[in-house]
PDB file of C-alpha atoms in Angstrom:
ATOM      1  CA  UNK G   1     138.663  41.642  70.565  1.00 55.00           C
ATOM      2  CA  UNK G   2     141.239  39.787  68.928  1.00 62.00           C
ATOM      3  CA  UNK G   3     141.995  36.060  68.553  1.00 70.00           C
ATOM      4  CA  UNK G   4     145.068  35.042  70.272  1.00 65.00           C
ATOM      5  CA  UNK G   5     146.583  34.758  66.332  1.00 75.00           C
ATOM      6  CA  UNK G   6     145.499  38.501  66.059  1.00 85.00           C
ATOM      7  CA  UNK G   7     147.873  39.823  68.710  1.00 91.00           C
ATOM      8  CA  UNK G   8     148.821  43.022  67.855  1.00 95.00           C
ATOM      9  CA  UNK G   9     150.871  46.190  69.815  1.00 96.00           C
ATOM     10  CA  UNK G  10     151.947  49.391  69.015  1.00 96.00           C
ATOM     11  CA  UNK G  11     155.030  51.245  70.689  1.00 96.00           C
ATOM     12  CA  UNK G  12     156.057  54.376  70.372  1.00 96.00           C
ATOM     13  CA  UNK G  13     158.891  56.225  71.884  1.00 97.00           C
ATOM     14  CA  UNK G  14     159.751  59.591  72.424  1.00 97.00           C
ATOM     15  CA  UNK G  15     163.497  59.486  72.780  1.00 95.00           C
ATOM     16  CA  UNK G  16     165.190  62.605  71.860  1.00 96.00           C
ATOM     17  CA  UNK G  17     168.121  63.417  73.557  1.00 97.00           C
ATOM     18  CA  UNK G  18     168.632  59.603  74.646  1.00 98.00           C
ATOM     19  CA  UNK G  19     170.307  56.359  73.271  1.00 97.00           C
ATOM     20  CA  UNK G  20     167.659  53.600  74.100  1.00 97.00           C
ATOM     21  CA  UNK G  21     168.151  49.857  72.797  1.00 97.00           C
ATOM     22  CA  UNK G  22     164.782  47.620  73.947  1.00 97.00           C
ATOM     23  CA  UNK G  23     163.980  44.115  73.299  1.00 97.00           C
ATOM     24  CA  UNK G  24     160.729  41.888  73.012  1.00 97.00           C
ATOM     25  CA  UNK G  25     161.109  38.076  73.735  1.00 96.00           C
ATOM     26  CA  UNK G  26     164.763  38.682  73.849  1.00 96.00           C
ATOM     27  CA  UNK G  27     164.621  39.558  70.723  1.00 95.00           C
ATOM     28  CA  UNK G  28     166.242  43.680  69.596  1.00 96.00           C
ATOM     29  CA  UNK G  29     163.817  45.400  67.943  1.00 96.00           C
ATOM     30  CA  UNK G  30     165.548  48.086  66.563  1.00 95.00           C
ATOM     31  CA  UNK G  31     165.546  51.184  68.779  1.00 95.00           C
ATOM     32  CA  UNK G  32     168.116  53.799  68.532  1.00 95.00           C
ATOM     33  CA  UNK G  33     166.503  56.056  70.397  1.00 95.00           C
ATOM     34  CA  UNK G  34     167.550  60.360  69.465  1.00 96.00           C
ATOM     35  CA  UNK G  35     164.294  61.142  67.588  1.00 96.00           C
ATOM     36  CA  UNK G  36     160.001  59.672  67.878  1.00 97.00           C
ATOM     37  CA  UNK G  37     160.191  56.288  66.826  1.00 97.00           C
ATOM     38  CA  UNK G  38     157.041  53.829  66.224  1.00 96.00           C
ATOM     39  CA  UNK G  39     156.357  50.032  65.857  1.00 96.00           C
ATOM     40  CA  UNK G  40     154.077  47.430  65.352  1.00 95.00           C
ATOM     41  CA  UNK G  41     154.446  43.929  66.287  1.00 97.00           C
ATOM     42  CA  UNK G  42     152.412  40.593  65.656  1.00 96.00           C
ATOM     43  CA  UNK G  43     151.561  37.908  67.020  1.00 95.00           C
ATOM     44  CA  UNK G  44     154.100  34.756  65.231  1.00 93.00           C
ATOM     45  CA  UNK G  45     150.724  32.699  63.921  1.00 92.00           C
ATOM     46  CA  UNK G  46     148.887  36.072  62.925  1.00 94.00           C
ATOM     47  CA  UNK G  47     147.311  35.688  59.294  1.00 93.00           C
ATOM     48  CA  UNK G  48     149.269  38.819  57.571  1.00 93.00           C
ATOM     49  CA  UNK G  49     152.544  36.597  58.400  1.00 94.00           C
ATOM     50  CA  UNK G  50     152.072  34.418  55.498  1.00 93.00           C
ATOM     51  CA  UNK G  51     152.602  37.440  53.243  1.00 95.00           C
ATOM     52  CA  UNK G  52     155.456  38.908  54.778  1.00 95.00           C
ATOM     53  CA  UNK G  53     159.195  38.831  53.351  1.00 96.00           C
ATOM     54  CA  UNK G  54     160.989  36.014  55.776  1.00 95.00           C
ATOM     55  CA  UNK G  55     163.214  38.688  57.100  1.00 95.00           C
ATOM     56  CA  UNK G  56     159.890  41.135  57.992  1.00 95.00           C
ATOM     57  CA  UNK G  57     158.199  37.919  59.864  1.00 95.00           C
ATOM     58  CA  UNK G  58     161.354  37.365  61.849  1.00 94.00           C
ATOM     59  CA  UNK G  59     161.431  41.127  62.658  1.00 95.00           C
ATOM     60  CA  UNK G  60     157.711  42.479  63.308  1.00 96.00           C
ATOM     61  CA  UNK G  61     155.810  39.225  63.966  1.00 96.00           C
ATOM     62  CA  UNK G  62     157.451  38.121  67.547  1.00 96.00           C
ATOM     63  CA  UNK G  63     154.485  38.142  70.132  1.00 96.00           C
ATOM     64  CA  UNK G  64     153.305  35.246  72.105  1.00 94.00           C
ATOM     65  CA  UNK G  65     149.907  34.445  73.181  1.00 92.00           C
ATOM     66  CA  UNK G  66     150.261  35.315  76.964  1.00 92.00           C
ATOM     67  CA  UNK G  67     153.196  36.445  78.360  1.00 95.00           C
ATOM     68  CA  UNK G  68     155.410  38.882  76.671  1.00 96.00           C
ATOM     69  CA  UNK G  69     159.014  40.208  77.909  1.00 97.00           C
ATOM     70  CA  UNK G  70     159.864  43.955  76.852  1.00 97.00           C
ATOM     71  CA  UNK G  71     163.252  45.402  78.115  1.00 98.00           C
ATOM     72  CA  UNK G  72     165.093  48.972  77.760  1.00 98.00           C
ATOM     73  CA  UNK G  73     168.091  50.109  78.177  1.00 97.00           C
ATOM     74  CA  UNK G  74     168.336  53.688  77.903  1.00 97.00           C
ATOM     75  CA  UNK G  75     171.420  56.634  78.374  1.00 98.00           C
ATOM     76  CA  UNK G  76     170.571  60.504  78.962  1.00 97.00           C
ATOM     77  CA  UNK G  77     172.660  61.754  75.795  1.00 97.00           C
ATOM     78  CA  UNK G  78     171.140  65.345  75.732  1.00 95.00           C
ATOM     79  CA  UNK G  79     170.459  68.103  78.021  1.00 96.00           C
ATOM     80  CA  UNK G  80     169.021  67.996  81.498  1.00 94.00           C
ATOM     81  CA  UNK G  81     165.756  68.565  80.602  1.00 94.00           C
ATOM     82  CA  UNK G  82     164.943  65.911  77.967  1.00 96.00           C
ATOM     83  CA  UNK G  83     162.652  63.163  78.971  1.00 96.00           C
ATOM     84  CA  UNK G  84     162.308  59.701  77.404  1.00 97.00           C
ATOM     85  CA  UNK G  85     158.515  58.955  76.624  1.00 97.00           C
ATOM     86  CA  UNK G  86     156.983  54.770  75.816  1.00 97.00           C
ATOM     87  CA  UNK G  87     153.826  53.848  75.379  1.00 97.00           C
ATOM     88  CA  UNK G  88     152.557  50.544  74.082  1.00 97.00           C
ATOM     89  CA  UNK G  89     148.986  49.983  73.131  1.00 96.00           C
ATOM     90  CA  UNK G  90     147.292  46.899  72.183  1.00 92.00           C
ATOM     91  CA  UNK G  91     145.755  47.840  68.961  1.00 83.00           C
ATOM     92  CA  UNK G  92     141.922  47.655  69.535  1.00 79.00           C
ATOM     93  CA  UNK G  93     142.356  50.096  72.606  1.00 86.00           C
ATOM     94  CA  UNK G  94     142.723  54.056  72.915  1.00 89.00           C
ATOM     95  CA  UNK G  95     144.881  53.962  76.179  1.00 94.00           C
ATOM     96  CA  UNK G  96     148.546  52.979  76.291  1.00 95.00           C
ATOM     97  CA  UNK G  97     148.498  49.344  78.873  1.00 93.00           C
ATOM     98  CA  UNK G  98     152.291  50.531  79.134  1.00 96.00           C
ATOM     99  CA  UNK G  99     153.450  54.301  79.928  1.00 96.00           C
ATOM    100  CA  UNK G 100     157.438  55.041  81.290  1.00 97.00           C
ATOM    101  CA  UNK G 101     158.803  58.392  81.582  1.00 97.00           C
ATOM    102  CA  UNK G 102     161.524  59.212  82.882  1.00 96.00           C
ATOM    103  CA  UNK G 103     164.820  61.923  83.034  1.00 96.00           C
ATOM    104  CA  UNK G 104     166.909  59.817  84.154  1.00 96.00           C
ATOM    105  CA  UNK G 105     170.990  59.795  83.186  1.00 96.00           C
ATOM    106  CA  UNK G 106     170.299  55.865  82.350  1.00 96.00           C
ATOM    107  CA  UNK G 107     168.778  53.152  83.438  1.00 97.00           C
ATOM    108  CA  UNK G 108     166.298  50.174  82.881  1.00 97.00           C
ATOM    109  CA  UNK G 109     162.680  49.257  82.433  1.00 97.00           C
ATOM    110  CA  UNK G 110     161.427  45.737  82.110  1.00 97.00           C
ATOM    111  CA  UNK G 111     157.423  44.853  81.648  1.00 97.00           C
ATOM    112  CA  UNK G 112     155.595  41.470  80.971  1.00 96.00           C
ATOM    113  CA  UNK G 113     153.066  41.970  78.357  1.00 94.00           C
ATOM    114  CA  UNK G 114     149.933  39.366  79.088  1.00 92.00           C
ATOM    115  CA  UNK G 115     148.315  39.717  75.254  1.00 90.00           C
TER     116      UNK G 115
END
């Protein structure tokens, strides 16, 4: 299991045929949303910090021991049938601890994180 300065989660998104902006800690972590997109976010005091650019650290490493705020926004930009797919794993388990779908024309999803 890993050390609170381990923290480490993996989203991906299946997004095609939607415009999706999310956020962690308030903070936008780049989703467009239109295509499969995947990320990978640290904890701010993990070790691999220390060798990352300034501008990767402020981007990727953004997780808090604890609680953990994730927010979507998303728009139906496609057809009727496309769904918009999220899944967020911590990285030493198999399972997603977060799964969304939805076909929705727009809408919202918030989750707190406890890492």
């Amino acid at each position: 299991m890993a050390t609170p300065e381990e923290i480490t989660i993996s989203l991906n998104c299946m997004g095609y045929g939607y415009q999706v902006k999310a956020s962690i800690n308030g903070m936008d972590i780049g989703m467009k949303g239109g295509q499969s997109e995947s990320k990978r976010f640290m904890g701010t005091d993990h070790p691999m910090r220390k060798e990352a650019s300034p501008e990767m650290a402020a981007k990727y490493f953004i997780l808090n021991p604890g609680a953990n705020t994730f927010h979507m926004e998303f728009t139906k930009t496609g057809v009727p049938t496309d769904k918009l797919s999220l899944e967020i794993y911590k990285d030493e388990e198999t399972q997603p601890f977060v799964q969304y779908e939805s076909v929705e024309a727009g809408g919202t999803f918030d989750e707190t994180m406890n890492l």
